Tab-separated table of N, CA and C in Angstrom:
chain	number	residue	atom	x	y	z
P	720	GLN	N	21.215	-48.881	36.577
P	720	GLN	CA	21.517	-50.280	36.408
P	720	GLN	C	22.484	-50.444	35.231
P	721	VAL	N	23.106	-51.615	35.175
P	721	VAL	CA	24.066	-51.891	34.118
P	721	VAL	C	23.345	-52.013	32.780
P	722	GLN	N	23.898	-51.330	31.795
P	722	GLN	CA	23.363	-51.437	30.433
P	722	GLN	C	24.500	-51.606	29.451
P	723	LEU	N	24.326	-52.542	28.535
P	723	LEU	CA	25.245	-52.726	27.417
P	723	LEU	C	24.414	-52.612	26.142
P	724	VAL	N	24.796	-51.691	25.284
P	724	VAL	CA	24.017	-51.442	24.072
P	724	VAL	C	24.924	-51.583	22.856
P	725	GLU	N	24.641	-52.610	22.052
P	725	GLU	CA	25.427	-52.849	20.842
P	725	GLU	C	24.862	-52.062	19.660
P	726	SER	N	25.747	-51.741	18.745
P	726	SER	CA	25.333	-51.101	17.497
P	726	SER	C	26.366	-51.408	16.428
P	727	GLY	N	26.009	-51.107	15.178
P	727	GLY	CA	26.970	-51.259	14.098
P	727	GLY	C	26.758	-52.466	13.200
P	728	GLY	N	25.798	-53.311	13.553
P	728	GLY	CA	25.535	-54.464	12.703
P	728	GLY	C	24.898	-54.060	11.390
P	729	GLY	N	24.787	-55.036	10.489
P	729	GLY	CA	24.161	-54.758	9.205
P	729	GLY	C	24.470	-55.826	8.192
P	730	LEU	N	24.174	-55.518	6.949
P	730	LEU	CA	24.428	-56.421	5.834
P	730	LEU	C	25.726	-56.000	5.147
P	731	VAL	N	26.595	-56.958	4.915
P	731	VAL	CA	27.869	-56.677	4.272
P	731	VAL	C	28.207	-57.822	3.327
P	732	GLN	N	28.917	-57.519	2.268
P	732	GLN	CA	29.315	-58.553	1.312
P	732	GLN	C	30.503	-59.335	1.838
P	733	PRO	N	30.655	-60.565	1.402
P	733	PRO	CA	31.848	-61.340	1.781
P	733	PRO	C	33.119	-60.569	1.444
P	734	GLY	N	34.059	-60.599	2.382
P	734	GLY	CA	35.299	-59.845	2.215
P	734	GLY	C	35.234	-58.445	2.756
P	735	GLY	N	34.057	-57.995	3.134
P	735	GLY	CA	33.872	-56.652	3.654
P	735	GLY	C	34.197	-56.529	5.133
P	736	SER	N	33.969	-55.332	5.662
P	736	SER	CA	34.296	-55.029	7.049
P	736	SER	C	33.122	-54.365	7.756
P	737	LEU	N	33.082	-54.557	9.058
P	737	LEU	CA	32.133	-53.876	9.938
P	737	LEU	C	32.813	-53.641	11.264
P	738	THR	N	32.400	-52.583	11.953
P	738	THR	CA	32.856	-52.355	13.319
P	738	THR	C	31.641	-52.287	14.235
P	739	LEU	N	31.612	-53.176	15.204
P	739	LEU	CA	30.551	-53.183	16.197
P	739	LEU	C	30.990	-52.356	17.408
P	740	SER	N	30.023	-51.687	18.025
P	740	SER	CA	30.287	-50.919	19.234
P	740	SER	C	29.399	-51.428	20.363
P	741	CYS	N	29.899	-51.334	21.569
P	741	CYS	CA	29.144	-51.703	22.765
P	741	CYS	C	29.301	-50.574	23.770
P	742	ALA	N	28.247	-49.789	23.952
P	742	ALA	CA	28.266	-48.682	24.895
P	742	ALA	C	27.828	-49.176	26.268
P	743	ALA	N	28.671	-48.984	27.261
P	743	ALA	CA	28.406	-49.490	28.610
P	743	ALA	C	28.057	-48.352	29.560
P	744	SER	N	27.133	-48.611	30.463
P	744	SER	CA	26.758	-47.617	31.462
P	744	SER	C	26.254	-48.322	32.715
P	745	GLY	N	26.241	-47.594	33.832
P	745	GLY	CA	25.716	-48.127	35.076
P	745	GLY	C	26.742	-48.825	35.940
P	746	PHE	N	27.991	-48.862	35.499
P	746	PHE	CA	29.057	-49.424	36.325
P	746	PHE	C	30.380	-48.759	35.948
P	747	THR	N	31.423	-49.058	36.728
P	747	THR	CA	32.725	-48.456	36.477
P	747	THR	C	33.420	-49.223	35.367
P	748	PHE	N	33.396	-48.650	34.197
P	748	PHE	CA	33.858	-49.311	32.979
P	748	PHE	C	35.252	-49.901	33.135
P	749	ASP	N	36.164	-49.173	33.727
P	749	ASP	CA	37.561	-49.593	33.771
P	749	ASP	C	37.797	-50.812	34.662
P	750	TYR	N	36.827	-51.192	35.455
P	750	TYR	CA	36.985	-52.343	36.348
P	750	TYR	C	36.659	-53.676	35.669
P	751	TYR	N	36.027	-53.602	34.485
P	751	TYR	CA	35.431	-54.798	33.917
P	751	TYR	C	36.131	-55.298	32.658
P	752	ASP	N	36.233	-56.634	32.575
P	752	ASP	CA	36.556	-57.304	31.318
P	752	ASP	C	35.309	-57.262	30.442
P	753	PHE	N	35.529	-57.488	29.140
P	753	PHE	CA	34.394	-57.579	28.210
P	753	PHE	C	34.623	-58.717	27.219
P	754	GLY	N	33.514	-59.273	26.777
P	754	GLY	CA	33.577	-60.279	25.730
P	754	GLY	C	32.563	-59.990	24.639
P	755	TRP	N	32.877	-60.451	23.440
P	755	TRP	CA	31.919	-60.469	22.340
P	755	TRP	C	31.567	-61.923	22.057
P	756	PHE	N	30.303	-62.190	21.935
P	756	PHE	CA	29.792	-63.512	21.609
P	756	PHE	C	28.923	-63.394	20.365
P	757	ARG	N	28.659	-64.543	19.741
P	757	ARG	CA	27.740	-64.548	18.615
P	757	ARG	C	26.910	-65.819	18.631
P	758	GLN	N	25.735	-65.712	18.033
P	758	GLN	CA	24.848	-66.862	17.959
P	758	GLN	C	24.167	-66.879	16.597
P	759	ALA	N	24.424	-67.940	15.861
P	759	ALA	CA	23.779	-68.151	14.571
P	759	ALA	C	22.527	-68.998	14.785
P	760	PRO	N	21.559	-68.950	13.884
P	760	PRO	CA	20.324	-69.716	14.051
P	760	PRO	C	20.607	-71.196	14.252
P	761	GLY	N	20.026	-71.767	15.290
P	761	GLY	CA	20.169	-73.191	15.549
P	761	GLY	C	21.491	-73.594	16.173
P	762	GLN	N	22.307	-72.613	16.514
P	762	GLN	CA	23.616	-72.924	17.086
P	762	GLN	C	23.764	-72.332	18.489
P	763	GLU	N	24.745	-72.857	19.214
P	763	GLU	CA	25.049	-72.347	20.548
P	763	GLU	C	25.700	-70.958	20.440
P	764	ARG	N	25.507	-70.189	21.506
P	764	ARG	CA	26.201	-68.905	21.570
P	764	ARG	C	27.683	-69.181	21.838
P	765	GLU	N	28.560	-68.588	21.042
P	765	GLU	CA	29.982	-68.869	21.155
P	765	GLU	C	30.785	-67.593	21.389
P	766	GLY	N	31.880	-67.751	22.126
P	766	GLY	CA	32.759	-66.618	22.375
P	766	GLY	C	33.559	-66.281	21.127
P	767	VAL	N	33.656	-64.995	20.849
P	767	VAL	CA	34.383	-64.514	19.675
P	767	VAL	C	35.671	-63.809	20.084
P	768	ALA	N	35.574	-62.933	21.080
P	768	ALA	CA	36.743	-62.164	21.494
P	768	ALA	C	36.561	-61.699	22.930
P	769	TYR	N	37.687	-61.409	23.554
P	769	TYR	CA	37.698	-61.007	24.960
P	769	TYR	C	38.793	-59.966	25.163
P	770	ILE	N	38.514	-58.990	26.059
P	770	ILE	CA	39.524	-58.022	26.424
P	770	ILE	C	39.473	-57.813	27.938
P	771	SER	N	40.632	-57.773	28.550
P	771	SER	CA	40.694	-57.596	29.996
P	771	SER	C	40.409	-56.147	30.371
P	772	SER	N	40.239	-55.904	31.651
P	772	SER	CA	39.894	-54.565	32.126
P	772	SER	C	40.965	-53.539	31.771
P	773	SER	N	42.220	-53.969	31.780
P	773	SER	CA	43.313	-53.041	31.456
P	773	SER	C	43.541	-52.922	29.956
P	774	GLY	N	42.981	-53.872	29.217
P	774	GLY	CA	43.221	-53.916	27.779
P	774	GLY	C	44.493	-54.648	27.399
P	775	SER	N	45.230	-55.131	28.389
P	775	SER	CA	46.526	-55.755	28.099
P	775	SER	C	46.392	-57.199	27.636
P	776	SER	N	45.262	-57.814	27.912
P	776	SER	CA	45.053	-59.205	27.522
P	776	SER	C	43.861	-59.298	26.576
P	777	ARG	N	44.074	-59.943	25.463
P	777	ARG	CA	43.006	-60.140	24.467
P	777	ARG	C	43.055	-61.583	23.985
P	778	ASN	N	41.891	-62.157	23.769
P	778	ASN	CA	41.789	-63.516	23.262
P	778	ASN	C	40.769	-63.562	22.133
P	779	TYR	N	40.964	-64.513	21.226
P	779	TYR	CA	40.070	-64.650	20.078
P	779	TYR	C	39.766	-66.105	19.810
P	780	ALA	N	38.578	-66.345	19.296
P	780	ALA	CA	38.263	-67.670	18.794
P	780	ALA	C	39.150	-67.951	17.586
P	781	GLU	N	39.503	-69.217	17.403
P	781	GLU	CA	40.369	-69.587	16.283
P	781	GLU	C	39.763	-69.159	14.945
P	782	SER	N	38.455	-69.224	14.856
P	782	SER	CA	37.778	-68.938	13.598
P	782	SER	C	37.866	-67.467	13.179
P	783	VAL	N	38.232	-66.578	14.108
P	783	VAL	CA	38.282	-65.156	13.772
P	783	VAL	C	39.672	-64.550	13.941
P	784	LYS	N	40.622	-65.337	14.417
P	784	LYS	CA	41.980	-64.814	14.628
P	784	LYS	C	42.553	-64.257	13.329
P	785	GLY	N	43.149	-63.088	13.431
P	785	GLY	CA	43.728	-62.450	12.256
P	785	GLY	C	42.739	-61.626	11.461
P	786	ARG	N	41.442	-61.758	11.759
P	786	ARG	CA	40.412	-61.016	11.026
P	786	ARG	C	39.676	-60.023	11.924
P	787	PHE	N	39.484	-60.375	13.197
P	787	PHE	CA	38.742	-59.534	14.141
P	787	PHE	C	39.702	-58.935	15.163
P	788	THR	N	39.381	-57.722	15.613
P	788	THR	CA	40.169	-57.057	16.648
P	788	THR	C	39.229	-56.439	17.673
P	789	ILE	N	39.453	-56.771	18.942
P	789	ILE	CA	38.675	-56.185	20.027
P	789	ILE	C	39.492	-55.047	20.641
P	790	SER	N	38.800	-53.973	21.027
P	790	SER	CA	39.471	-52.844	21.665
P	790	SER	C	38.491	-52.155	22.605
P	791	ARG	N	39.010	-51.256	23.422
P	791	ARG	CA	38.159	-50.529	24.356
P	791	ARG	C	38.622	-49.093	24.485
P	792	ASP	N	37.679	-48.204	24.776
P	792	ASP	CA	37.954	-46.780	24.930
P	792	ASP	C	37.335	-46.321	26.243
P	793	SER	N	38.182	-46.063	27.232
P	793	SER	CA	37.679	-45.679	28.557
P	793	SER	C	36.980	-44.325	28.529
P	794	ALA	N	37.454	-43.430	27.699
P	794	ALA	CA	36.842	-42.099	27.634
P	794	ALA	C	35.411	-42.170	27.130
P	795	ALA	N	35.143	-43.159	26.286
P	795	ALA	CA	33.812	-43.306	25.692
P	795	ALA	C	33.005	-44.410	26.345
P	796	ASN	N	33.597	-45.123	27.309
P	796	ASN	CA	32.920	-46.280	27.927
P	796	ASN	C	32.386	-47.242	26.862
P	797	THR	N	33.222	-47.526	25.889
P	797	THR	CA	32.785	-48.314	24.738
P	797	THR	C	33.808	-49.384	24.392
P	798	VAL	N	33.299	-50.545	24.033
P	798	VAL	CA	34.108	-51.646	23.540
P	798	VAL	C	33.780	-51.834	22.060
P	799	TYR	N	34.791	-52.136	21.268
P	799	TYR	CA	34.618	-52.269	19.829
P	799	TYR	C	35.023	-53.670	19.358
P	800	LEU	N	34.442	-54.074	18.255
P	800	LEU	CA	34.872	-55.291	17.567
P	800	LEU	C	35.012	-54.931	16.090
P	801	GLN	N	36.243	-54.792	15.659
P	801	GLN	CA	36.528	-54.534	14.250
P	801	GLN	C	36.585	-55.873	13.529
P	802	MET	N	35.749	-56.026	12.498
P	802	MET	CA	35.652	-57.292	11.781
P	802	MET	C	36.019	-57.063	10.325
P	803	ASN	N	37.085	-57.728	9.899
P	803	ASN	CA	37.551	-57.624	8.515
P	803	ASN	C	37.442	-58.981	7.816
P	804	SER	N	37.540	-58.955	6.504
P	804	SER	CA	37.506	-60.186	5.692
P	804	SER	C	36.334	-61.075	6.096
P	805	LEU	N	35.191	-60.489	6.199
P	805	LEU	CA	34.022	-61.222	6.684
P	805	LEU	C	33.616	-62.337	5.734
P	806	LYS	N	33.135	-63.426	6.326
P	806	LYS	CA	32.704	-64.610	5.589
P	806	LYS	C	31.234	-64.876	5.892
P	807	ALA	N	30.624	-65.668	5.044
P	807	ALA	CA	29.212	-66.009	5.259
P	807	ALA	C	29.003	-66.655	6.620
P	808	GLU	N	29.970	-67.440	7.054
P	808	GLU	CA	29.833	-68.134	8.339
P	808	GLU	C	29.964	-67.210	9.552
P	809	ASP	N	30.283	-65.942	9.325
P	809	ASP	CA	30.284	-64.961	10.413
P	809	ASP	C	28.879	-64.408	10.668
P	810	THR	N	27.931	-64.764	9.843
P	810	THR	CA	26.559	-64.295	10.015
P	810	THR	C	25.982	-64.797	11.338
P	811	ALA	N	25.523	-63.877	12.163
P	811	ALA	CA	25.010	-64.220	13.490
P	811	ALA	C	24.517	-62.944	14.170
P	812	VAL	N	23.863	-63.141	15.298
P	812	VAL	CA	23.604	-62.016	16.198
P	812	VAL	C	24.817	-61.908	17.125
P	813	TYR	N	25.366	-60.718	17.231
P	813	TYR	CA	26.552	-60.488	18.047
P	813	TYR	C	26.154	-59.779	19.340
P	814	TYR	N	26.693	-60.298	20.447
P	814	TYR	CA	26.370	-59.784	21.771
P	814	TYR	C	27.629	-59.324	22.489
P	815	CYS	N	27.486	-58.230	23.191
P	815	CYS	CA	28.512	-57.754	24.102
P	815	CYS	C	28.150	-58.244	25.503
P	816	ALA	N	29.166	-58.607	26.296
P	816	ALA	CA	28.894	-59.127	27.634
P	816	ALA	C	30.015	-58.752	28.587
P	817	ALA	N	29.691	-58.710	29.869
P	817	ALA	CA	30.693	-58.404	30.893
P	817	ALA	C	30.487	-59.326	32.093
P	818	PRO	N	31.563	-59.863	32.630
P	818	PRO	CA	31.472	-60.683	33.833
P	818	PRO	C	31.620	-59.815	35.081
P	819	SER	N	31.029	-60.247	36.180
P	819	SER	CA	31.206	-59.527	37.440
P	819	SER	C	32.613	-59.722	37.986
P	820	TYR	N	33.210	-60.889	37.661
P	820	TYR	CA	34.556	-61.193	38.127
P	820	TYR	C	35.376	-61.712	36.952
P	821	ASP	N	36.688	-61.734	37.100
P	821	ASP	CA	37.532	-62.304	36.062
P	821	ASP	C	37.095	-63.741	35.790
P	822	PRO	N	36.916	-64.115	34.537
P	822	PRO	CA	36.507	-65.492	34.222
P	822	PRO	C	37.506	-66.510	34.748
P	823	THR	N	36.987	-67.571	35.375
P	823	THR	CA	37.854	-68.597	35.941
P	823	THR	C	37.829	-69.891	35.131
P	824	THR	N	36.782	-70.080	34.361
P	824	THR	CA	36.672	-71.310	33.571
P	824	THR	C	36.954	-71.051	32.095
P	825	GLY	N	37.404	-69.863	31.796
P	825	GLY	CA	37.725	-69.558	30.405
P	825	GLY	C	36.954	-68.359	29.898
P	826	TRP	N	37.612	-67.525	29.112
P	826	TRP	CA	36.986	-66.289	28.660
P	826	TRP	C	35.780	-66.565	27.779
P	827	ALA	N	35.739	-67.710	27.112
P	827	ALA	CA	34.663	-68.000	26.166
P	827	ALA	C	33.471	-68.721	26.802
P	828	ASP	N	33.530	-68.937	28.105
P	828	ASP	CA	32.418	-69.598	28.795
P	828	ASP	C	31.331	-68.568	29.067
P	829	ARG	N	30.234	-68.671	28.366
P	829	ARG	CA	29.190	-67.650	28.489
P	829	ARG	C	28.587	-67.603	29.887
P	830	ASP	N	28.695	-68.692	30.648
P	830	ASP	CA	28.154	-68.714	32.012
P	830	ASP	C	28.944	-67.816	32.960
P	831	GLU	N	30.123	-67.387	32.522
P	831	GLU	CA	30.932	-66.499	33.349
P	831	GLU	C	30.451	-65.050	33.291
P	832	TYR	N	29.577	-64.757	32.332
P	832	TYR	CA	29.193	-63.375	32.074
P	832	TYR	C	27.823	-63.075	32.675
P	833	ASP	N	27.757	-61.959	33.371
P	833	ASP	CA	26.535	-61.606	34.091
P	833	ASP	C	25.696	-60.552	33.365
P	834	TYR	N	26.337	-59.736	32.579
P	834	TYR	CA	25.641	-58.637	31.912
P	834	TYR	C	25.740	-58.822	30.403
P	835	TRP	N	24.597	-58.635	29.745
P	835	TRP	CA	24.522	-58.865	28.306
P	835	TRP	C	23.766	-57.730	27.627
P	836	GLY	N	24.193	-57.416	26.419
P	836	GLY	CA	23.431	-56.493	25.602
P	836	GLY	C	22.315	-57.221	24.869
P	837	GLN	N	21.593	-56.481	24.060
P	837	GLN	CA	20.442	-57.045	23.352
P	837	GLN	C	20.832	-57.710	22.037
P	838	GLY	N	22.039	-57.456	21.585
P	838	GLY	CA	22.522	-58.072	20.355
P	838	GLY	C	22.327	-57.190	19.134
P	839	THR	N	23.181	-57.405	18.138
P	839	THR	CA	23.066	-56.704	16.863
P	839	THR	C	23.318	-57.721	15.745
P	840	GLN	N	22.492	-57.684	14.726
P	840	GLN	CA	22.563	-58.672	13.645
P	840	GLN	C	23.654	-58.305	12.653
P	841	VAL	N	24.478	-59.289	12.333
P	841	VAL	CA	25.471	-59.165	11.266
P	841	VAL	C	25.151	-60.215	10.218
P	842	THR	N	24.943	-59.777	8.996
P	842	THR	CA	24.648	-60.689	7.894
P	842	THR	C	25.689	-60.477	6.804
P	843	VAL	N	26.375	-61.568	6.458
P	843	VAL	CA	27.388	-61.514	5.404
P	843	VAL	C	26.849	-62.286	4.205
P	844	SER	N	26.553	-61.566	3.156
P	844	SER	CA	25.916	-62.190	1.994
P	844	SER	C	26.119	-61.308	0.768
P	845	SER	N	26.216	-61.971	-0.386
P	845	SER	CA	26.312	-61.236	-1.641
P	845	SER	C	24.929	-61.054	-2.263
């Protein structure tokens, strides 16, 4: 069955960096787009970044543009989220997700995604 397993979260100081990984299995990795979402306590789950199946198309939330980079490695069946210049407001549980089909209502629409990981906590605090 499809599995998405996130790792790499942790505690980091403001201005620091973290790289999240999402290991995918149970499907043909190269056929799928991927998204990273996050959810802070009491808030809606929001789209952070998206990468197409070919890797040629990438999108980011305005709040992370210029600071976060999404990438994928077909040899490792893994999607990454490099996060730099982290801020306190980046604190959240981060989820990796994949849609069964190309998103039609927008890459950040969580209803477009069928497969989800369990999440990894990122805490930005001094």
